[in-house]
PDB file of C-alpha atoms in Angstrom:
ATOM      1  CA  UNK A  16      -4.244  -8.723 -23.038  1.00  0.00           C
ATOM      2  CA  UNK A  17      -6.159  -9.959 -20.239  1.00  0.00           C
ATOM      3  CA  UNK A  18      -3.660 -11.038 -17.529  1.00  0.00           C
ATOM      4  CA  UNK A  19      -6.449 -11.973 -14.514  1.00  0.00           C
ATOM      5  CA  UNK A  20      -9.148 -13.745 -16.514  1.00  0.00           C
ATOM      6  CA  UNK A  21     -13.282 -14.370 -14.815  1.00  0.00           C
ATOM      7  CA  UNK A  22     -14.846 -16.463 -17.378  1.00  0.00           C
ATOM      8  CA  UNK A  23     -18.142 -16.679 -15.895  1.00  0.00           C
ATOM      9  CA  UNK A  24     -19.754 -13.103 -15.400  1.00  0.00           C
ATOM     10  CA  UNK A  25     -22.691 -14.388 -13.600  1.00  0.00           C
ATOM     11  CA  UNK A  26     -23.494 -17.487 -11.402  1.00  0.00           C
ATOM     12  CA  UNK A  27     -26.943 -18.238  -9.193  1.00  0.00           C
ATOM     13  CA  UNK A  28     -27.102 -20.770  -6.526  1.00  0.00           C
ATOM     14  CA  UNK A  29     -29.044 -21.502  -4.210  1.00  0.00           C
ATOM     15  CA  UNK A  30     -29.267 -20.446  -0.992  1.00  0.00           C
ATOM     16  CA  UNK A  31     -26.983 -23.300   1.677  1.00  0.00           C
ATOM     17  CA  UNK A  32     -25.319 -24.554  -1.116  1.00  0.00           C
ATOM     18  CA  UNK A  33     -21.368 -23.918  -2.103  1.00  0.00           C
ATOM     19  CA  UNK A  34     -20.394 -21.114  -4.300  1.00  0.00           C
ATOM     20  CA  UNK A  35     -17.107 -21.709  -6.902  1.00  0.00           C
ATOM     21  CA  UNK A  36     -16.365 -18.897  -8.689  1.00  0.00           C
ATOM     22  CA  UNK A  37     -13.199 -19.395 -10.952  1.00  0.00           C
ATOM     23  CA  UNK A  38     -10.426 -17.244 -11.939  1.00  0.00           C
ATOM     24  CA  UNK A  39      -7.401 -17.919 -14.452  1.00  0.00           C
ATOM     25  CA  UNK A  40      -4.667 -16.141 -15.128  1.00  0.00           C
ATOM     26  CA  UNK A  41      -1.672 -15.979 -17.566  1.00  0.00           C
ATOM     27  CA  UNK A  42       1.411 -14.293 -15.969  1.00  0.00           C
ATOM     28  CA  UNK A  43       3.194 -16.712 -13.937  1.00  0.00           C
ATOM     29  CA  UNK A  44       5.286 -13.912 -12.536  1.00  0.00           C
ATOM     30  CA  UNK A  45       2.328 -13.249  -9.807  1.00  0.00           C
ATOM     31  CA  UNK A  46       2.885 -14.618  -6.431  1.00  0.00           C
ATOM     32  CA  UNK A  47       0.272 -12.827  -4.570  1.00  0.00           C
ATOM     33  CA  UNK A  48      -4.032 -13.556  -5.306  1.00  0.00           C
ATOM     34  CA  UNK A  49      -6.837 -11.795  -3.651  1.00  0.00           C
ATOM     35  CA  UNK A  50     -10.614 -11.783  -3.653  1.00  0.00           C
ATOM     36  CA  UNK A  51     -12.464  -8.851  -3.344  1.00  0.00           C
ATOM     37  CA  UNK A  52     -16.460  -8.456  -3.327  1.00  0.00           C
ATOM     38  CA  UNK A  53     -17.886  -5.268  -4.415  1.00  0.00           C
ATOM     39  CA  UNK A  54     -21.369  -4.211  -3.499  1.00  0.00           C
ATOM     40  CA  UNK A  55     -23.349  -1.833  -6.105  1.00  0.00           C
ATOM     41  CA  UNK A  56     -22.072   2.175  -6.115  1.00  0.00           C
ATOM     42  CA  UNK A  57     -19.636   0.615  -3.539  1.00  0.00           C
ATOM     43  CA  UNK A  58     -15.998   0.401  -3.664  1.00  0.00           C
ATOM     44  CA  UNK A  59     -14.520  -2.988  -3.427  1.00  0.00           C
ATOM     45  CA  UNK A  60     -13.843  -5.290   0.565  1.00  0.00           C
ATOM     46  CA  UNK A  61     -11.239  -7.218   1.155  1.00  0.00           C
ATOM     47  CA  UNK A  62     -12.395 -10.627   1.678  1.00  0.00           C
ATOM     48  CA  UNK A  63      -9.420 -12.961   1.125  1.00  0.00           C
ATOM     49  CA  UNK A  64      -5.940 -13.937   0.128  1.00  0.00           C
ATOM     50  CA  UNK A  65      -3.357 -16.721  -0.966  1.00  0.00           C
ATOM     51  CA  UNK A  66       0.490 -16.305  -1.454  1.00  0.00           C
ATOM     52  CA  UNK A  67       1.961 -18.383  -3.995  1.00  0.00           C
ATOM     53  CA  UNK A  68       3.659 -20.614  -1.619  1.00  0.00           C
ATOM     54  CA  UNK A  69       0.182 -22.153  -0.543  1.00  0.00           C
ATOM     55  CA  UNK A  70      -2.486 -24.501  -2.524  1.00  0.00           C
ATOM     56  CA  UNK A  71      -5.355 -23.432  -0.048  1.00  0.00           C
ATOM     57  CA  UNK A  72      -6.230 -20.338   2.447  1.00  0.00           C
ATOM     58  CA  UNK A  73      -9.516 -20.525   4.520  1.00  0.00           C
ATOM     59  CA  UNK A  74     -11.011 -18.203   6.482  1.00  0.00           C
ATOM     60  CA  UNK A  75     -14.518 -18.881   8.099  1.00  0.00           C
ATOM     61  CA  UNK A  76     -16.719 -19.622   4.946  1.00  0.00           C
ATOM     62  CA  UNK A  77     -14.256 -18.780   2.572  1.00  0.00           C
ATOM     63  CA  UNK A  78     -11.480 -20.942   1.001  1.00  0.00           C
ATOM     64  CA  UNK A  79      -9.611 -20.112  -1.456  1.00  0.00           C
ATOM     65  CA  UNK A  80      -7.579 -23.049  -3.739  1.00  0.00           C
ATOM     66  CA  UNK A  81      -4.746 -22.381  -5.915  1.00  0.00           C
ATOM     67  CA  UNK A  82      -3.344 -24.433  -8.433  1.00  0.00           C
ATOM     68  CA  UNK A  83      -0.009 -23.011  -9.935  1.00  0.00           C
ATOM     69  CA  UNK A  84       0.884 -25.516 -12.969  1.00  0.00           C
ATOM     70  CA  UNK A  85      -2.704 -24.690 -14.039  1.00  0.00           C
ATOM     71  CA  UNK A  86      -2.633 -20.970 -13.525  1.00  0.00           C
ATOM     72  CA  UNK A  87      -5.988 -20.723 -11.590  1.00  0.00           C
ATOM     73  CA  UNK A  88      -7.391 -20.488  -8.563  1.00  0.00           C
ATOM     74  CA  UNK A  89     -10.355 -20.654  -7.023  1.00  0.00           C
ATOM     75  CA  UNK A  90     -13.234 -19.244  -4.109  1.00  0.00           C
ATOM     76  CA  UNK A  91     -15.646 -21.082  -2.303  1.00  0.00           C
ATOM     77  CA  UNK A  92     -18.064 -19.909  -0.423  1.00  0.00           C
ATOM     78  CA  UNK A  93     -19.982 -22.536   1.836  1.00  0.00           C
ATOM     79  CA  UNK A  94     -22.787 -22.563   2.713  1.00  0.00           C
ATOM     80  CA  UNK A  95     -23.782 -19.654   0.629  1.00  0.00           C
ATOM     81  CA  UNK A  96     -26.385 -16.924   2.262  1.00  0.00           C
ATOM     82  CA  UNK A  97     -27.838 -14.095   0.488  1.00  0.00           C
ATOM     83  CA  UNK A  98     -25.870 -11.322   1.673  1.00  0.00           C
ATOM     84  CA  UNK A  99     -23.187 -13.077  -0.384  1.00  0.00           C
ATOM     85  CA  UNK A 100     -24.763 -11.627  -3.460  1.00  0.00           C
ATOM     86  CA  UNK A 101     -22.410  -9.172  -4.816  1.00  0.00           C
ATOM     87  CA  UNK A 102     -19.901  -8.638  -7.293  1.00  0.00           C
ATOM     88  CA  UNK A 103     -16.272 -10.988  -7.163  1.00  0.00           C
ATOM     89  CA  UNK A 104     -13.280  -9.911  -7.904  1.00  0.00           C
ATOM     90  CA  UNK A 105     -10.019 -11.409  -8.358  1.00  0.00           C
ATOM     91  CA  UNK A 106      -7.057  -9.785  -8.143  1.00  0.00           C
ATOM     92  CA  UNK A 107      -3.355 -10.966  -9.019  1.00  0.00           C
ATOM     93  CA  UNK A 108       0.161  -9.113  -7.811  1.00  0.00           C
ATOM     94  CA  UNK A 109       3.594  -9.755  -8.314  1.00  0.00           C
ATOM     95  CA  UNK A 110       6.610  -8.722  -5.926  1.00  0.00           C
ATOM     96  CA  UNK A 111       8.576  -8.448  -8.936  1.00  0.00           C
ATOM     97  CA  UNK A 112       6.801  -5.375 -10.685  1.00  0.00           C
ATOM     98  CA  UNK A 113       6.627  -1.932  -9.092  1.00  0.00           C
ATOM     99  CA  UNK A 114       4.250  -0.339  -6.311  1.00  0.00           C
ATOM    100  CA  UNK A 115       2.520  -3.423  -5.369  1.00  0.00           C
ATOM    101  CA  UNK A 116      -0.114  -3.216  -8.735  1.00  0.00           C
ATOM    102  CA  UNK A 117      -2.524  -5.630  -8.645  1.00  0.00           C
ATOM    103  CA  UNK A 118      -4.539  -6.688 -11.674  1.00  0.00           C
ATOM    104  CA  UNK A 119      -8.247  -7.104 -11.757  1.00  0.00           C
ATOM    105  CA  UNK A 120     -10.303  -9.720 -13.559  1.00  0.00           C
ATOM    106  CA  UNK A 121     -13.728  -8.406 -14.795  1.00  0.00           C
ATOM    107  CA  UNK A 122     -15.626  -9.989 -12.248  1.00  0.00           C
ATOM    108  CA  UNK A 123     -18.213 -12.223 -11.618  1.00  0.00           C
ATOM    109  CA  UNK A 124     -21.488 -11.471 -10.626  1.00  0.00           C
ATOM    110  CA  UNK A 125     -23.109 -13.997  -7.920  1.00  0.00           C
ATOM    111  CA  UNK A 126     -26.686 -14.359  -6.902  1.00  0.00           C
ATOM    112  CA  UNK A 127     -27.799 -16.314  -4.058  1.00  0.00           C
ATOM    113  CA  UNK A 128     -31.347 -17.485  -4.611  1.00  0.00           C
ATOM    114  CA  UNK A 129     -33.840 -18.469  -1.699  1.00  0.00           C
TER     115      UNK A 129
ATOM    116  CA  UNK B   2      -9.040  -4.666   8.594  1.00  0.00           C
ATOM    117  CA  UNK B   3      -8.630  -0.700   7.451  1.00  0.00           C
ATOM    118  CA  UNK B   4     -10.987   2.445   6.836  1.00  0.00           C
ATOM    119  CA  UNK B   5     -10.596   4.296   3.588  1.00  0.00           C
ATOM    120  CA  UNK B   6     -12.533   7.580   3.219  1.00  0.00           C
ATOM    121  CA  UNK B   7     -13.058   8.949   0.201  1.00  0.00           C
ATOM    122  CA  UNK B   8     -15.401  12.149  -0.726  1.00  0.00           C
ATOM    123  CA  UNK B   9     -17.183  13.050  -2.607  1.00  0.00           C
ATOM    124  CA  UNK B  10     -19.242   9.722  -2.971  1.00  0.00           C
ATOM    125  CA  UNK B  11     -21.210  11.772  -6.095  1.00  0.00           C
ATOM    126  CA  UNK B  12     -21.040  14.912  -7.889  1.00  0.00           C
ATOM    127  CA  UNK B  13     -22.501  16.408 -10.772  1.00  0.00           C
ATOM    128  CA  UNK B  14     -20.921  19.206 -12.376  1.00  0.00           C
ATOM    129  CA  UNK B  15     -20.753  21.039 -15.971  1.00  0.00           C
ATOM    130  CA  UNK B  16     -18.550  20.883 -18.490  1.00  0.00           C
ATOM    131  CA  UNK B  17     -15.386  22.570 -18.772  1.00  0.00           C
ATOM    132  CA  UNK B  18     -14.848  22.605 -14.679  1.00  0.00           C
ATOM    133  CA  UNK B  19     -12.281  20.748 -12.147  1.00  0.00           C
ATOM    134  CA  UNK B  20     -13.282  18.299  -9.877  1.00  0.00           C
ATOM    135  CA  UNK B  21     -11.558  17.220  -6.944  1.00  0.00           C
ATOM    136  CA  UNK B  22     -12.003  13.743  -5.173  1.00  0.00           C
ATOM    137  CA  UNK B  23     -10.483  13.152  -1.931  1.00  0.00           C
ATOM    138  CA  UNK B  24      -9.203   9.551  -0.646  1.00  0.00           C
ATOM    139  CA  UNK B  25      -8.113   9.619   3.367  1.00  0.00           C
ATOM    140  CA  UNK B  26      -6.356   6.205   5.211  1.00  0.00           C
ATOM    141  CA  UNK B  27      -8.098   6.976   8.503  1.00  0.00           C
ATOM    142  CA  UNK B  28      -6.674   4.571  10.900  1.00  0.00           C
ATOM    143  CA  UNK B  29      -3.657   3.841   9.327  1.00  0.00           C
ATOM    144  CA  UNK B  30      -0.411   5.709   7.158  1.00  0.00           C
ATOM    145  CA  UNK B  31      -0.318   4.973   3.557  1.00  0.00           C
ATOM    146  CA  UNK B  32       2.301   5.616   1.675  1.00  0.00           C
ATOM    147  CA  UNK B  33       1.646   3.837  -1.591  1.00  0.00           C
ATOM    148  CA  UNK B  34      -2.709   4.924  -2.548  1.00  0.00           C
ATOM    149  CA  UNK B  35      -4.329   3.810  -6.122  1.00  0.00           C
ATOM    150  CA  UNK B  36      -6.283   5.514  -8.310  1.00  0.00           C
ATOM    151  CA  UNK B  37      -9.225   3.498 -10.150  1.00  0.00           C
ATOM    152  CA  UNK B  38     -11.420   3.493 -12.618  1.00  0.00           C
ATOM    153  CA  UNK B  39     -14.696   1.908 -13.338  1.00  0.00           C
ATOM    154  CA  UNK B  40     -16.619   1.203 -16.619  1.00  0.00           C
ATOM    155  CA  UNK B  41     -20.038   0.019 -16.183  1.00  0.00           C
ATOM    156  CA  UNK B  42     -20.071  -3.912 -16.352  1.00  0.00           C
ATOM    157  CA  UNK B  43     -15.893  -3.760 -16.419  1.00  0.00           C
ATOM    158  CA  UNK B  44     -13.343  -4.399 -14.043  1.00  0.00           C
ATOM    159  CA  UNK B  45     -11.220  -1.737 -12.400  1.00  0.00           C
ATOM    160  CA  UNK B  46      -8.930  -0.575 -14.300  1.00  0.00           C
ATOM    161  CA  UNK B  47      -5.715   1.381 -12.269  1.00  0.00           C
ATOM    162  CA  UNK B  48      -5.235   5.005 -13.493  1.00  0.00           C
ATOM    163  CA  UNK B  49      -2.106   5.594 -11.641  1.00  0.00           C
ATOM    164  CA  UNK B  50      -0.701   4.957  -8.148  1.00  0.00           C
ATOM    165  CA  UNK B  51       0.182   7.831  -6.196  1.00  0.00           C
ATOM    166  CA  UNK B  52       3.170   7.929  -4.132  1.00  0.00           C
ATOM    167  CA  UNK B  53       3.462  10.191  -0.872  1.00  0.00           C
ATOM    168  CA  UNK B  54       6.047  12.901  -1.306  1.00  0.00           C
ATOM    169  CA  UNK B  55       6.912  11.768  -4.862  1.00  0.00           C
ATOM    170  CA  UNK B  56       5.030  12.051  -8.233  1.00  0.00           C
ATOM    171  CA  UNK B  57       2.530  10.039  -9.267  1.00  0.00           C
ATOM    172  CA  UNK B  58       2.989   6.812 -11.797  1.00  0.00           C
ATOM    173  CA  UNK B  59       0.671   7.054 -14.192  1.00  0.00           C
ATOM    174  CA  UNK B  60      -0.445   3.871 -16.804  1.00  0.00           C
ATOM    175  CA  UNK B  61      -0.578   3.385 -20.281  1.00  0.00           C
ATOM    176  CA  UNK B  62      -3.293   6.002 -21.938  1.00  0.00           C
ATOM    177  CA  UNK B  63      -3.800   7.923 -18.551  1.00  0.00           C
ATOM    178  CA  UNK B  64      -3.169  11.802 -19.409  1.00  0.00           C
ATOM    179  CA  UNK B  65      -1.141  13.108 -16.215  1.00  0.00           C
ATOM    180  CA  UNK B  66      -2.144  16.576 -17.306  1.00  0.00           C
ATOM    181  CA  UNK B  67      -5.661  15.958 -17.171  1.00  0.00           C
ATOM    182  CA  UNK B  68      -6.438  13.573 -13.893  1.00  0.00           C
ATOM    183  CA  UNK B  69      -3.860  15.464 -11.858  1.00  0.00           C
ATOM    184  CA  UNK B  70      -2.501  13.431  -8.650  1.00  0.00           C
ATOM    185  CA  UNK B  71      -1.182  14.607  -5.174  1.00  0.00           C
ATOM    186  CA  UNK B  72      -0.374  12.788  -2.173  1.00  0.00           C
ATOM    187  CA  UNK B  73       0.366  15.212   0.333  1.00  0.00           C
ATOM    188  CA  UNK B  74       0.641  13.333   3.762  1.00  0.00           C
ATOM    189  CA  UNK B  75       0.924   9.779   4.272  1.00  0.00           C
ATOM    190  CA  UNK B  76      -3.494   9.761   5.233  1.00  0.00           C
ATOM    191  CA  UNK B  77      -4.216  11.869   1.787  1.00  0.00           C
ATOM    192  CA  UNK B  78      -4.262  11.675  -1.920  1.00  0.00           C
ATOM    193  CA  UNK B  79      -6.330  13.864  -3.994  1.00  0.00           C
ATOM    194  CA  UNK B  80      -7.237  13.220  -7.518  1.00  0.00           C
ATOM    195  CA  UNK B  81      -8.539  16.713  -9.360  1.00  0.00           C
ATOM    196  CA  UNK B  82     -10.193  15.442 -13.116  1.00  0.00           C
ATOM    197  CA  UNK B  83      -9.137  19.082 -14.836  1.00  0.00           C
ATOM    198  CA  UNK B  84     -11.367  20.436 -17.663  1.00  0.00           C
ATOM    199  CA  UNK B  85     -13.769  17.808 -17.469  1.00  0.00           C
ATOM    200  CA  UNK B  86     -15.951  16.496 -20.387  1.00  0.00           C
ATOM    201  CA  UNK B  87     -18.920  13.944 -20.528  1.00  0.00           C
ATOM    202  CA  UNK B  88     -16.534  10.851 -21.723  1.00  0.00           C
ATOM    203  CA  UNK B  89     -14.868  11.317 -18.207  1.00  0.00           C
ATOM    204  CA  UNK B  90     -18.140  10.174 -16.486  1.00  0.00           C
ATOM    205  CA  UNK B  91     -17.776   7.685 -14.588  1.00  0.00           C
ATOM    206  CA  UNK B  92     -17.410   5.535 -11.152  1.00  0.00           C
ATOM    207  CA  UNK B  93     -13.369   6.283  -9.889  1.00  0.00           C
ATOM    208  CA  UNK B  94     -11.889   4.490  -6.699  1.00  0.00           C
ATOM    209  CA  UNK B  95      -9.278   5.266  -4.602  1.00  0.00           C
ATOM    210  CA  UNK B  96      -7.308   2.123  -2.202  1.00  0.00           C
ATOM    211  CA  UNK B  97      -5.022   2.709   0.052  1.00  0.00           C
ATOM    212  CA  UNK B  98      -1.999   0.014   0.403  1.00  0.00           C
ATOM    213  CA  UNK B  99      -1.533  -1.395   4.002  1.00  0.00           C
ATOM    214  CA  UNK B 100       1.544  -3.093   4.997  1.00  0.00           C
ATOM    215  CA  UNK B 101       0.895  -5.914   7.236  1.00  0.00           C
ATOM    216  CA  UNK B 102       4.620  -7.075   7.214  1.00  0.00           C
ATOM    217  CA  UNK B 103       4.335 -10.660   4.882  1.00  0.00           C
ATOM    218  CA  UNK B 104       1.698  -8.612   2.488  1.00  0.00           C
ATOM    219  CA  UNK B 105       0.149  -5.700   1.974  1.00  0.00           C
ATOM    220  CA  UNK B 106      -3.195  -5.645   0.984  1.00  0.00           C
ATOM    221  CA  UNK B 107      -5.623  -2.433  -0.810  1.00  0.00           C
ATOM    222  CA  UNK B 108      -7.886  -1.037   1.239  1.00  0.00           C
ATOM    223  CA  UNK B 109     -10.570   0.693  -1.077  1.00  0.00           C
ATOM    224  CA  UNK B 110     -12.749   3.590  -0.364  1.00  0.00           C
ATOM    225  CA  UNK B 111     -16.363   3.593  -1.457  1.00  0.00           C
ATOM    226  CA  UNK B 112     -15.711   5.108  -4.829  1.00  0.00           C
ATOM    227  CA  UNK B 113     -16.853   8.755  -6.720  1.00  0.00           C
ATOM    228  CA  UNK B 114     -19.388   8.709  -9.228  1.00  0.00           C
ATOM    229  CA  UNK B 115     -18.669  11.577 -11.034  1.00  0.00           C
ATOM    230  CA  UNK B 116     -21.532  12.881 -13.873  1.00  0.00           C
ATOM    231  CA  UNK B 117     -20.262  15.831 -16.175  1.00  0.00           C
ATOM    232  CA  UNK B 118     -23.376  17.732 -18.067  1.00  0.00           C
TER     233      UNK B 118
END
């Protein structure tokens, strides 16, 4: 049972443009939602977080929108460059489960054209 | 942001032998580090999560006795793959869990790919 869901494994666009890459997920005990992009042979960066208390986080060209009555949220990237190409990863916690896990989705792959 | 070490980033060995892969928090203490590992096309999937001074918590399906855990000092956890076999090839992370007072947030290494002839 997939808890952190990436529907999309790939997306292209186009160099200057926005990037949306979409995550859902089905356990409305998490309160805590990361991105994480992951270069080949590489292990996954940081790159940006929301708590459950918020609808939006931004940081530089990165925003990231949650929606909690639809279970999903959402990274933007604007305006997209190439070095964005990489694998995207979201990630989901809860305070309410042990250790600080946080689930994975299976990520989506972005390409940033010319 | 943190540094997570982890080494080796490859190794190759034959089957039947140990392998030990090492993850160090270099600039900060962790007390809480992961354990991953990665499929090819698939998401990370967390082996166990490795507690400093305590045993490790293993998940669902993850022999203990096989990918053996310690967490020595709050800056290391090792992760020895015992006995290894060709289906345990594959790419493993460590992360390292920062506490930055509202959150804490992983810190990954760069990951092991580990080959087994």
């Amino acid at each position: 049972d997939q808890q952190v869901k990436q529907n999309s494994p790939s997306l292209s666009v186009q160099e200057g443009r926005i990037s949306i890459l979409n995550c859902d997920y089905t356990n409305s005990m998490f309160d805590y939602f990361l991105w994480y992009k992951k270069y080949p042979a590489e292990g996954p960066t940081f790159l940006i977080s929301i708590s459950s208390i918020k609808d939006k986080n931004e940081d530089g060209r990165f925003t990231v929108f949650l929606n909690k009555s639809a279970k999903h949220l959402s990274l933007h990237i604007v305006p997209s460059q190439p070095g964005d190409s990489a694998v995207y990863f979201c990630a989901a916690s809860s305070r309410y489960s042990s250790a600080s896990k946080i689930i994975f989705g299976s990520g989506t792959r972005l390409s940033i054209r010319p | 942001g943190a540094v997570v070490s982890q080494h080796p980033s490859w190794v190759i060995c034959k089957s039947g032998t140990s392998v030990k892969i090492e993850c160090r928090s270099l600039d900060f203490q962790a007390t809480t580090m992961f354990w991953y590992r990665q499929f090819p096309k698939q998401s990370l999937m967390l082996m166990a999560t490795s507690n400093e001074g305590s045993k490790a918590t293993y998940e669902q399906g993850v022999e203990k006795d096989k990918f053996l855990i310690n967490h020595a000092s709050l800056t290391l956890s090792t992760l020895t793959v015992t006995s290894a076999h060709p289906e345990d090839s594959s790419f493993y992370i460590c992360s390292a869990e920062r506490d930055w007072g509202a959150k804490n947030i992983q810190y990954f290494g760069a990951g092991t790919r580990l080959s087994v002839l």
